[in-house]
XYZ file of C-alpha atoms in Angstrom:
683
model
C -55.151 51.762 128.178
C -53.309 50.669 131.258
C -56.334 51.312 133.458
C -58.619 49.457 131.062
C -56.171 46.560 130.893
C -55.811 46.021 134.633
C -59.326 46.906 135.814
C -60.813 43.360 135.377
C -58.078 41.743 137.425
C -58.441 44.273 140.206
C -62.197 43.826 140.608
C -63.342 41.649 143.444
C -65.340 38.616 142.346
C -68.138 37.996 144.897
C -68.262 34.288 144.054
C -64.501 33.987 144.519
C -64.651 35.788 147.856
C -67.549 33.587 149.036
C -65.716 30.427 147.947
C -62.555 31.536 149.716
C -64.448 32.384 152.910
C -66.171 28.968 152.785
C -62.806 27.238 152.443
C -61.443 29.228 155.373
C -64.472 28.358 157.502
C -64.130 24.664 156.637
C -60.411 24.691 157.410
C -61.130 26.267 160.801
C -63.722 23.589 161.542
C -61.306 20.795 160.666
C -58.570 22.417 162.737
C -60.852 22.788 165.762
C -62.025 19.172 165.552
C -58.475 17.852 165.101
C -56.814 19.959 167.803
C -59.538 20.145 170.450
C -62.266 17.536 170.024
C -60.218 14.520 168.956
C -57.637 14.631 171.796
C -60.351 15.106 174.428
C -62.443 12.334 172.887
C -59.487 9.933 172.720
C -58.512 10.675 176.303
C -62.062 9.816 177.361
C -62.125 6.617 175.282
C -58.785 5.428 176.655
C -59.619 6.392 180.245
C -62.855 4.407 180.312
C -61.264 1.596 178.317
C -58.250 0.761 180.485
C -59.073 2.069 183.947
C -62.590 0.737 184.456
C -63.962 4.259 184.938
C -66.873 3.242 182.734
C -67.902 1.005 179.860
C -65.335 0.466 177.121
C -67.093 2.530 174.471
C -65.618 0.840 171.400
C -66.430 -2.776 172.219
C -69.765 -2.407 170.417
C -70.276 -1.641 166.739
C -71.875 1.767 167.212
C -69.501 3.769 169.414
C -71.350 4.963 172.505
C -69.268 8.077 173.107
C -69.768 9.370 169.555
C -73.528 8.777 169.654
C -73.629 10.574 173.008
C -71.719 13.609 171.704
C -73.858 13.726 168.553
C -77.038 13.458 170.608
C -76.006 16.309 172.913
C -74.883 18.514 170.008
C -78.184 17.878 168.229
C -80.167 18.998 171.278
C -77.995 22.107 171.634
C -78.374 22.746 167.916
C -82.153 22.770 168.225
C -81.915 25.525 170.842
C -79.451 27.496 168.752
C -81.682 27.302 165.673
C -84.520 28.766 167.711
C -82.615 31.542 169.490
C -79.233 32.021 167.725
C -79.555 30.579 164.247
C -76.182 31.921 163.101
C -74.377 29.809 165.687
C -76.172 26.574 164.788
C -74.199 23.776 163.164
C -75.143 22.795 159.626
C -76.015 19.196 158.798
C -72.683 18.790 156.983
C -70.832 19.961 160.085
C -72.626 17.386 162.228
C -71.777 14.591 159.786
C -68.156 15.719 159.731
C -67.901 15.788 163.532
C -69.597 12.405 163.844
C -67.384 10.788 161.201
C -64.096 12.155 162.505
C -64.949 11.182 166.069
C -65.806 7.648 164.910
C -62.458 7.199 163.140
C -60.528 8.722 166.022
C -62.377 6.562 168.565
C -61.652 3.453 166.488
C -57.923 4.216 166.661
C -58.018 4.831 170.412
C -60.349 1.904 170.878
C -60.354 -1.555 172.318
C -58.535 -3.357 169.515
C -55.956 -0.870 168.205
C -54.175 1.524 170.587
C -55.416 -0.296 173.681
C -53.810 -3.446 172.269
C -50.724 -1.799 170.783
C -49.083 -0.181 173.802
C -49.190 -3.280 176.022
C -47.083 -5.002 173.347
C -44.343 -2.382 172.982
C -42.454 -2.882 176.228
C -43.880 -6.036 177.746
C -41.447 -8.572 176.272
C -38.465 -6.638 177.666
C -39.797 -5.573 181.042
C -41.131 -9.028 181.911
C -38.374 -11.161 180.408
C -37.092 -13.667 182.971
C -34.750 -16.674 182.953
C -37.845 -18.853 183.313
C -39.649 -17.679 180.157
C -36.343 -17.284 178.222
C -37.796 -14.551 176.001
C -34.476 -12.750 175.710
C -32.713 -15.694 174.118
C -35.709 -16.722 172.033
C -36.696 -13.561 170.181
C -35.256 -10.288 171.559
C -32.660 -10.258 168.794
C -35.399 -10.169 166.157
C -37.033 -6.994 167.517
C -35.852 -3.609 166.082
C -34.900 -1.103 168.777
C -36.813 1.731 167.100
C -40.153 -0.083 167.413
C -40.110 -0.816 171.143
C -39.237 0.618 174.522
C -36.756 -1.578 176.381
C -35.465 0.826 179.056
C -36.710 -0.417 182.419
C -36.160 3.025 183.938
C -38.872 4.304 181.586
C -41.186 1.317 181.931
C -41.094 1.250 185.713
C -43.757 3.967 185.920
C -45.752 2.281 183.193
C -45.829 -1.178 184.814
C -46.522 -0.081 188.363
C -46.744 -3.599 189.714
C -42.966 -4.180 189.512
C -41.487 -1.377 191.623
C -42.637 0.515 194.728
C -41.076 3.806 193.576
C -41.865 5.332 190.210
C -42.745 8.647 188.583
C -46.511 8.903 188.432
C -46.494 11.003 185.266
C -45.532 10.756 181.620
C -44.113 14.276 181.515
C -40.475 13.557 182.294
C -37.914 14.341 179.550
C -36.451 10.823 179.619
C -39.895 9.253 179.251
C -40.993 11.553 176.441
C -37.757 11.146 174.476
C -37.939 7.361 174.728
C -41.576 7.017 173.729
C -41.732 9.533 170.875
C -39.840 7.348 168.382
C -41.985 4.199 168.664
C -45.160 6.322 168.824
C -44.386 8.110 165.571
C -43.307 4.881 163.869
C -46.457 2.989 164.780
C -48.627 6.049 164.028
C -47.440 5.950 160.418
C -48.479 2.294 160.239
C -51.934 3.096 161.605
C -52.334 5.974 159.145
C -51.266 3.812 156.190
C -53.743 1.094 157.224
C -56.600 3.605 157.509
C -55.653 5.266 154.224
C -55.789 1.905 152.438
C -59.155 1.125 154.048
C -60.494 4.510 152.933
C -59.406 3.862 149.347
C -61.082 0.436 149.364
C -64.276 2.097 150.600
C -64.151 4.617 147.755
C -64.146 1.705 145.292
C -66.935 -0.372 146.905
C -69.122 2.541 147.939
C -71.187 2.990 144.759
C -71.694 -0.734 144.200
C -72.881 -1.409 147.741
C -74.937 1.734 148.243
C -76.496 2.435 144.844
C -76.505 -0.863 142.939
C -76.995 -3.434 145.696
C -78.728 -0.978 148.047
C -77.392 -2.494 151.247
C -79.331 -1.531 154.347
C -76.546 -0.063 156.552
C -78.666 -0.684 159.688
C -76.139 0.854 162.080
C -76.114 4.123 160.130
C -79.855 4.504 160.711
C -79.563 5.873 164.246
C -76.983 8.651 163.646
C -78.883 9.474 160.442
C -82.091 9.955 162.415
C -80.385 12.026 165.107
C -78.604 14.337 162.668
C -81.116 14.566 159.833
C -84.503 14.361 161.531
C -83.682 16.814 164.320
C -86.719 18.138 166.125
C -89.031 15.657 164.358
C -87.638 12.605 166.108
C -87.031 14.412 169.409
C -90.691 15.432 169.575
C -91.829 11.815 169.305
C -92.968 10.430 172.666
C -91.993 6.877 171.784
C -88.351 7.957 171.600
C -88.411 9.242 175.144
C -90.297 6.179 176.419
C -87.536 3.909 175.108
C -84.909 6.364 176.303
C -86.368 6.377 179.822
C -86.573 2.576 180.003
C -82.886 2.202 179.119
C -81.725 5.046 181.383
C -83.637 3.713 184.408
C -82.297 0.208 183.726
C -78.692 1.444 183.660
C -79.145 3.896 186.518
C -80.392 1.183 188.876
C -77.678 -1.271 187.831
C -75.057 1.447 188.122
C -76.150 2.171 191.667
C -76.124 -1.560 192.386
C -72.508 -1.691 191.178
C -71.494 1.129 193.548
C -73.809 0.131 196.398
C -74.554 -3.632 196.314
C -77.421 -3.200 198.762
C -79.402 -1.552 195.964
C -81.184 -4.330 193.993
C -80.215 -4.673 190.346
C -82.320 -5.471 187.273
C -81.106 -8.547 185.375
C -77.672 -7.663 186.720
C -75.034 -10.084 185.432
C -77.571 -12.213 183.587
C -78.458 -15.848 184.097
C -76.461 -18.869 182.888
C -78.459 -21.766 181.436
C -75.257 -23.767 181.034
C -75.080 -24.605 184.713
C -77.937 -27.077 184.207
C -75.935 -29.086 181.656
C -73.081 -30.672 183.574
C -72.818 -34.189 182.162
C -71.394 -35.378 178.870
C -72.111 -34.702 176.106
C -74.392 -31.809 177.131
C -71.682 -29.981 179.037
C -70.183 -29.202 175.611
C -72.865 -26.516 175.356
C -70.647 -24.458 177.635
C -71.807 -21.120 178.982
C -75.320 -20.138 177.868
C -75.903 -16.688 179.373
C -79.254 -14.944 179.199
C -78.484 -11.234 179.359
C -80.683 -8.221 178.759
C -79.073 -5.348 176.821
C -81.420 -2.543 175.709
C -78.919 -1.257 173.137
C -78.647 -4.702 171.502
C -82.436 -5.049 171.382
C -82.623 -1.606 169.801
C -79.901 -2.181 167.201
C -81.102 -5.688 166.306
C -84.543 -4.277 165.505
C -83.021 -2.601 162.439
C -81.223 -5.743 161.269
C -82.826 -7.561 158.319
C -85.120 -10.222 159.713
C -83.269 -13.146 158.136
C -79.947 -11.928 159.509
C -81.279 -11.519 163.038
C -82.772 -15.012 162.823
C -79.519 -16.460 161.427
C -77.498 -14.970 164.298
C -79.364 -16.594 167.181
C -80.139 -19.768 165.201
C -76.478 -20.442 164.393
C -75.485 -19.602 167.960
C -77.448 -22.689 168.990
C -76.449 -24.615 165.876
C -72.750 -24.388 166.753
C -73.399 -25.528 170.301
C -75.552 -28.457 169.264
C -72.813 -29.375 166.809
C -70.297 -29.327 169.675
C -72.535 -31.666 171.655
C -72.790 -33.990 168.660
C -69.013 -33.866 168.214
C -68.367 -34.828 171.841
C -70.932 -37.625 171.648
C -69.446 -39.075 168.463
C -65.856 -38.574 169.625
C -66.565 -40.249 172.966
C -68.002 -43.250 171.137
C -64.935 -43.406 168.891
C -66.970 -42.899 165.726
C -65.823 -39.381 164.778
C -62.106 -39.968 165.048
C -62.318 -43.201 163.103
C -64.493 -41.723 160.379
C -62.258 -38.707 159.953
C -59.077 -40.723 159.923
C -57.152 -38.237 162.045
C -57.278 -40.005 165.381
C -57.334 -37.760 168.455
C -56.597 -34.607 166.449
C -60.250 -34.362 165.442
C -61.097 -33.364 169.036
C -61.303 -29.742 167.837
C -64.497 -30.534 165.948
C -66.468 -28.639 164.662
C -63.602 -26.168 164.044
C -65.788 -23.098 164.344
C -62.844 -20.765 163.696
C -61.795 -22.542 160.506
C -65.330 -22.884 159.150
C -66.020 -19.200 159.817
C -62.875 -18.198 157.924
C -63.967 -20.368 155.015
C -67.395 -18.719 154.987
C -65.710 -15.298 155.043
C -63.756 -16.460 151.996
C -67.026 -17.259 150.224
C -68.444 -13.838 151.116
C -65.260 -12.196 149.837
C -65.364 -14.148 146.578
C -68.988 -13.199 145.956
C -68.219 -9.580 146.834
C -65.366 -9.480 144.330
C -67.528 -11.159 141.685
C -70.267 -8.546 142.072
C -67.624 -5.794 142.013
C -66.452 -6.891 138.566
C -68.568 -4.146 136.954
C -67.040 -1.531 139.215
C -63.652 -3.011 138.345
C -64.316 -2.269 134.693
C -65.149 1.332 135.598
C -61.943 1.570 137.633
C -59.795 0.267 134.777
C -61.638 2.477 132.308
C -61.034 5.515 134.508
C -57.331 4.755 134.812
C -56.530 4.184 131.140
C -59.167 6.139 129.185
C -61.201 9.317 129.195
C -64.828 9.108 130.350
C -67.343 8.163 127.669
C -70.391 10.256 126.822
C -73.429 8.067 127.282
C -76.718 8.802 125.562
C -77.575 10.132 122.093
C -75.250 12.544 120.361
C -76.144 15.956 119.110
C -78.241 16.932 122.104
C -79.247 20.560 122.502
C -80.830 22.599 125.259
C -81.546 20.638 128.393
C -80.228 17.486 126.727
C -76.801 19.013 126.185
C -76.768 20.280 129.752
C -77.583 16.810 131.034
C -74.855 15.327 128.863
C -72.336 17.872 130.124
C -73.397 17.176 133.702
C -73.025 13.454 133.122
C -69.571 13.920 131.631
C -68.493 15.986 134.639
C -69.923 13.398 137.023
C -68.189 10.545 135.183
C -64.890 12.373 135.200
C -65.159 13.091 138.937
C -65.984 9.436 139.618
C -63.084 8.207 137.489
C -60.716 10.582 139.266
C -61.875 9.126 142.581
C -61.210 5.598 141.383
C -57.810 6.577 140.018
C -56.796 8.195 143.288
C -58.135 5.225 145.246
C -56.019 2.749 143.250
C -52.941 4.947 143.667
C -53.706 5.235 147.384
C -54.033 1.466 147.824
C -50.751 0.834 146.017
C -48.933 3.581 147.943
C -50.212 2.618 151.405
C -49.679 -1.115 150.846
C -46.160 -0.425 149.545
C -45.403 1.657 152.627
C -46.659 -1.052 154.983
C -44.645 -3.776 153.247
C -41.580 -1.511 153.149
C -41.973 -0.665 156.832
C -42.109 -4.340 157.756
C -39.165 -5.137 155.467
C -37.021 -2.523 157.220
C -38.154 -4.006 160.534
C -36.883 -7.412 159.371
C -39.909 -9.145 157.857
C -39.739 -10.932 154.517
C -41.452 -9.105 151.668
C -43.659 -12.051 150.725
C -44.751 -12.576 154.320
C -45.543 -8.893 154.846
C -47.430 -8.724 151.556
C -49.489 -11.824 152.352
C -50.180 -10.549 155.871
C -51.589 -7.198 154.774
C -53.504 -8.569 151.799
C -55.270 -11.017 154.133
C -55.802 -8.248 156.696
C -57.534 -5.955 154.190
C -59.523 -8.855 152.752
C -60.856 -9.729 156.223
C -61.525 -6.072 156.989
C -63.511 -5.695 153.763
C -65.605 -8.762 154.625
C -66.272 -7.338 158.097
C -67.304 -4.041 156.496
C -69.589 -5.897 154.108
C -71.209 -7.901 156.915
C -71.731 -4.745 158.947
C -73.205 -2.829 155.999
C -75.594 -5.702 155.332
C -76.331 -7.041 158.807
C -75.706 -4.255 161.330
C -74.663 -6.715 164.038
C -74.284 -4.875 167.401
C -70.767 -6.215 168.148
C -68.470 -7.622 165.446
C -65.643 -9.402 167.243
C -64.362 -11.523 164.375
C -61.120 -13.087 165.589
C -59.784 -14.007 162.149
C -56.094 -13.146 162.224
C -53.839 -13.194 159.144
C -50.861 -14.520 161.133
C -52.802 -17.523 162.456
C -54.276 -18.220 159.015
C -50.773 -18.201 157.532
C -49.418 -20.460 160.285
C -52.298 -22.903 159.729
C -51.690 -22.944 155.983
C -47.866 -22.922 155.894
C -46.579 -24.000 159.286
C -44.145 -22.031 161.423
C -40.931 -23.277 159.800
C -41.867 -21.893 156.382
C -42.599 -18.485 157.893
C -39.470 -18.222 160.055
C -38.655 -16.991 163.562
C -38.121 -13.324 162.652
C -41.441 -13.086 160.827
C -43.252 -14.849 163.649
C -41.782 -12.371 166.125
C -42.935 -9.374 164.102
C -46.385 -10.982 163.818
C -46.629 -10.510 167.573
C -45.955 -6.781 167.284
C -48.599 -6.429 164.562
C -51.098 -8.242 166.764
C -52.905 -5.010 167.650
C -54.055 -4.663 164.024
C -55.623 -8.122 163.916
C -56.710 -9.051 167.446
C -60.422 -8.612 166.702
C -62.580 -6.324 164.603
C -64.592 -4.553 167.279
C -63.128 -1.106 166.648
C -62.306 -1.594 162.984
C -62.159 1.874 161.320
C -63.161 0.713 157.818
C -66.901 0.283 158.549
C -66.893 3.668 160.276
C -65.441 5.311 157.170
C -67.981 3.676 154.861
C -70.890 4.686 157.092
C -69.610 8.269 156.968
C -70.037 8.085 153.188
C -73.480 6.603 153.710
C -74.578 9.498 155.913
C -73.281 11.995 153.369
C -75.124 10.242 150.542
C -78.433 9.944 152.395
C -78.386 13.619 153.329
C -77.418 14.745 149.808
C -74.563 16.799 151.173
C -72.250 16.550 148.197
C -69.225 17.092 150.407
C -67.028 14.183 149.357
C -63.769 16.134 149.290
C -64.454 17.719 152.653
C -65.448 14.406 154.183
C -62.449 12.524 152.799
C -60.148 15.284 154.038
C -61.771 15.045 157.465
C -61.344 11.269 157.589
C -57.667 11.534 156.641
C -57.069 14.290 159.181
C -58.839 12.179 161.807
C -56.478 9.303 160.982
C -53.392 11.480 161.505
C -54.564 13.532 164.479
C -56.388 10.561 165.990
C -53.268 8.374 165.943
C -51.111 10.997 167.645
C -53.847 11.915 170.129
C -54.478 8.248 170.953
C -50.777 7.636 171.686
C -50.674 10.626 174.014
C -53.969 9.699 175.694
C -52.872 6.122 176.390
C -49.479 7.017 177.833
C -50.924 9.896 179.870
C -53.518 7.569 181.394
C -51.172 4.599 181.858
C -48.620 6.615 183.817
C -51.289 8.330 185.884
C -53.341 5.297 186.955
C -52.498 1.698 187.932
C -54.235 0.393 184.819
C -54.187 -2.940 183.028
C -51.257 -2.121 180.742
C -50.036 -5.649 180.181
C -52.811 -8.235 180.376
C -53.341 -8.754 176.608
C -49.628 -9.224 175.947
C -48.712 -12.319 177.901
C -50.792 -14.695 175.704
C -49.245 -13.117 172.591
C -45.679 -13.798 173.689
C -46.589 -17.170 175.148
C -47.960 -18.084 171.729
C -44.736 -16.825 170.110
C -42.653 -18.878 172.526
C -44.638 -21.998 171.665
C -44.237 -21.325 167.953
C -40.467 -21.018 168.339
C -39.930 -23.981 170.696
C -42.592 -26.323 169.308
C -42.828 -25.647 165.550
C -46.253 -26.214 164.035
C -46.767 -28.113 160.820
C -49.488 -27.384 158.293
C -52.837 -27.749 160.054
C -54.624 -30.111 157.685
C -57.772 -30.312 159.796
C -58.206 -26.528 159.854
C -57.671 -26.297 156.104
C -60.240 -29.034 155.500
C -62.822 -27.270 157.634
C -62.018 -23.943 155.973
C -63.056 -25.677 152.786
C -66.220 -26.914 154.475
C -67.022 -23.386 155.638
C -66.386 -22.042 152.142
C -68.762 -24.616 150.683
C -71.452 -23.820 153.252
C -71.112 -20.097 152.574
C -71.409 -20.556 148.805
C -74.404 -22.853 149.253
C -76.184 -20.309 151.447
C -75.608 -17.498 148.946
C -76.805 -19.594 146.012
C -79.951 -20.612 147.906
C -80.641 -16.986 148.817
C -80.488 -16.013 145.161
C -82.707 -18.876 144.005
C -85.344 -18.909 146.753
C -86.811 -15.855 148.477
C -88.035 -18.012 151.368
C -84.506 -19.205 152.276
C -84.057 -18.063 155.922
C -80.285 -18.459 156.411
C -77.599 -15.885 155.710
C -73.861 -16.732 155.502
C -73.071 -13.731 157.705
C -75.165 -15.346 160.449
C -73.120 -18.525 160.073
C -69.993 -16.454 160.805
C -71.518 -14.354 163.595
C -73.015 -17.422 165.301
C -69.582 -18.694 166.283
C -68.268 -15.450 167.795
C -67.731 -14.848 171.497
C -69.864 -11.708 171.608
C -73.020 -13.635 170.739
C -72.749 -15.198 174.208
C -73.635 -11.755 175.521
C -76.159 -10.715 172.884
C -78.001 -13.768 171.560
C -80.972 -13.417 173.896
C -81.367 -9.695 173.199
C -81.239 -10.372 169.449
C -83.799 -13.164 169.838
C -86.185 -10.834 171.721
C -85.790 -8.101 169.104
C -86.262 -10.580 166.238
C -89.468 -11.932 167.792
C -90.897 -8.433 168.325
C -89.995 -7.346 164.792
C -91.529 -10.510 163.318
C -94.810 -9.856 165.130
C -94.833 -6.156 164.179
C -94.232 -6.877 160.491
C -96.690 -9.763 160.429
C -99.618 -7.837 161.946
C -98.770 -4.165 161.377
C -96.677 -4.062 158.231
C -93.939 -1.630 157.303
C -95.821 1.419 158.552
C -96.124 0.106 162.106
C -92.486 -1.033 161.917
C -91.395 2.549 161.182
C -93.523 3.929 163.996
C -92.355 1.388 166.571
C -88.739 1.791 165.415
C -88.585 5.160 167.188
C -88.962 3.349 170.517
C -85.992 1.110 169.715
C -83.884 4.124 168.759
C -84.749 5.438 172.217
C -83.472 2.212 173.802
C -80.113 2.637 172.078
C -79.819 6.328 172.909
C -80.850 5.765 176.518
C -78.277 3.049 177.183
C -75.503 4.932 175.388
C -76.279 8.186 177.205
C -76.395 6.349 180.542
C -73.117 4.529 179.815
C -71.430 7.771 178.740
C -72.723 9.557 181.829
C -71.311 6.836 184.092
C -68.066 7.209 182.158
C -67.998 10.949 182.843
C -68.637 10.335 186.535
C -65.894 7.713 186.703
C -63.380 9.898 184.853
C -64.043 12.907 187.079
C -63.952 10.897 190.311
C -61.131 8.601 189.198
C -63.155 5.581 190.369
C -64.535 2.438 188.733
C -68.166 2.690 187.696
C -70.760 0.476 186.073
C -69.800 -1.059 182.733
C -72.620 -3.051 181.213
C -70.562 -4.889 178.606
């Protein structure tokens, strides 16, 4: 009896053993990526970003270093599949590596860690009687968020002292930095966790119901999923060779100026417009970027057109503004006197248009909102006829299981948003910020980030540098007195989260979901776990990588900070009132954005997209407008005379352009890192 009773529990279940071994294998993969790949990747990103040893990889939308690593792994994988199939990486493994490297690179990138560390000690190390920073705002800064010891900062800011320790690895240095690093790492993790939860909610609506294009996900999808098929296409290698040769020659020209370059530095049309009002056109560079031509080819045609069209529209509007203002007509008509000189308020109009995009996004998400509320408060419904048998009952059971899993995801996402937002507000409250200010700041931050993610998922713009900062929006709408000196000071220390959106992690997370969906991997839990681990390990690794590099090399560890504290000083000494003009033009931008979206819904021929209206006023379009124009013209001709089939065939060449430039840029970065010397950076 005893033997019969215990025999079933003692038998080994093959399925259980297989499942356990799979979990162990997955855990080992995650551990290897987090402990080995992410630190090395972040060190490389930081080194090229702040030393000039190569191109700053995260200034463009599709991170060059991650595409390079994925490309190399895919080539190695092809060899392994042919000769050692057991060692080859599965498609799910490639997606996981790509996604975790993207999130980690975003943290270590141009607009997060590389903006954060210059802020931490700058206001204390460079305080002087002339700038009066100590009296103005030092008392508002918590000690546990910054490093104020000059004995520690002397090796960090090498320009101030002739003698310093050229390494981070001194007990005093490590003990001083570890507190602020851990504190700010928790903020970064909470921000990324909230972004991930927002993506879980919008994912189904954007991907399955609206079927957004996700143009930037097309290239990693082709590299990972197509494998040998795309690599055997000659057009890929033709485009690859063109971009590599272009960057090789220009890289040699950078190192050896006697070597002639190819379109090196571009050509400025603006130098021909020197008299009023035409000098308001400003700089009009014509620059040739193979990667931008390649990426823009996969943008929807109307979006590519809107980008370069509104680039010129804003500049013509500036010319018109100068002409009218010089004649006295604009100021008199507006009734604001000289204050209207900021016309056409590109920044304010763009924010208003982003508000329109956000409103329309929320309106479309109302159906998903019902699902979210239903999943929180009720059990999933069984859709379809009752009393099904056979295959019908199996389908019903499968649908119930799928609905329950989806509702659980929504429930966890809502809990995650509430928890992460509560932590961020609580963190800022302990640091000295008012609860209402902190809440407004982060709500605006996540709203802007969601709009940026939406624009990227729809447009695939090669470089999204949207300088729409919650602190400046709040100052424009409330004035500095209503916000208060302590809150304004802490705004400056949160500046690294809002400087620009070039290395925003939220679009990277959503595109990871997109890759998983398109490849039918069904690995949501694994992918979400990987993204969360990348947020934790990536934050810690990025802090180490930055400090290691900053103490080792005489890098630019302070240049972004002086304008931040100069702005803070001006806010405190010269309080700003509510900026009526900016608010008015935000309303104008909102109206324009709503009009564009309504026209797009009513008329298929309508050529303008509100995202193009926003992108047209950004700084990065100075660098990319000509490349986007060239790509748009080529795509228009291909579609007009060859149709979709020719577009797909020719698209392989443009993928080659992107891969070639990214591989060349990464290779120059490797050379620069190994040699410890500046190398060619094309953007």
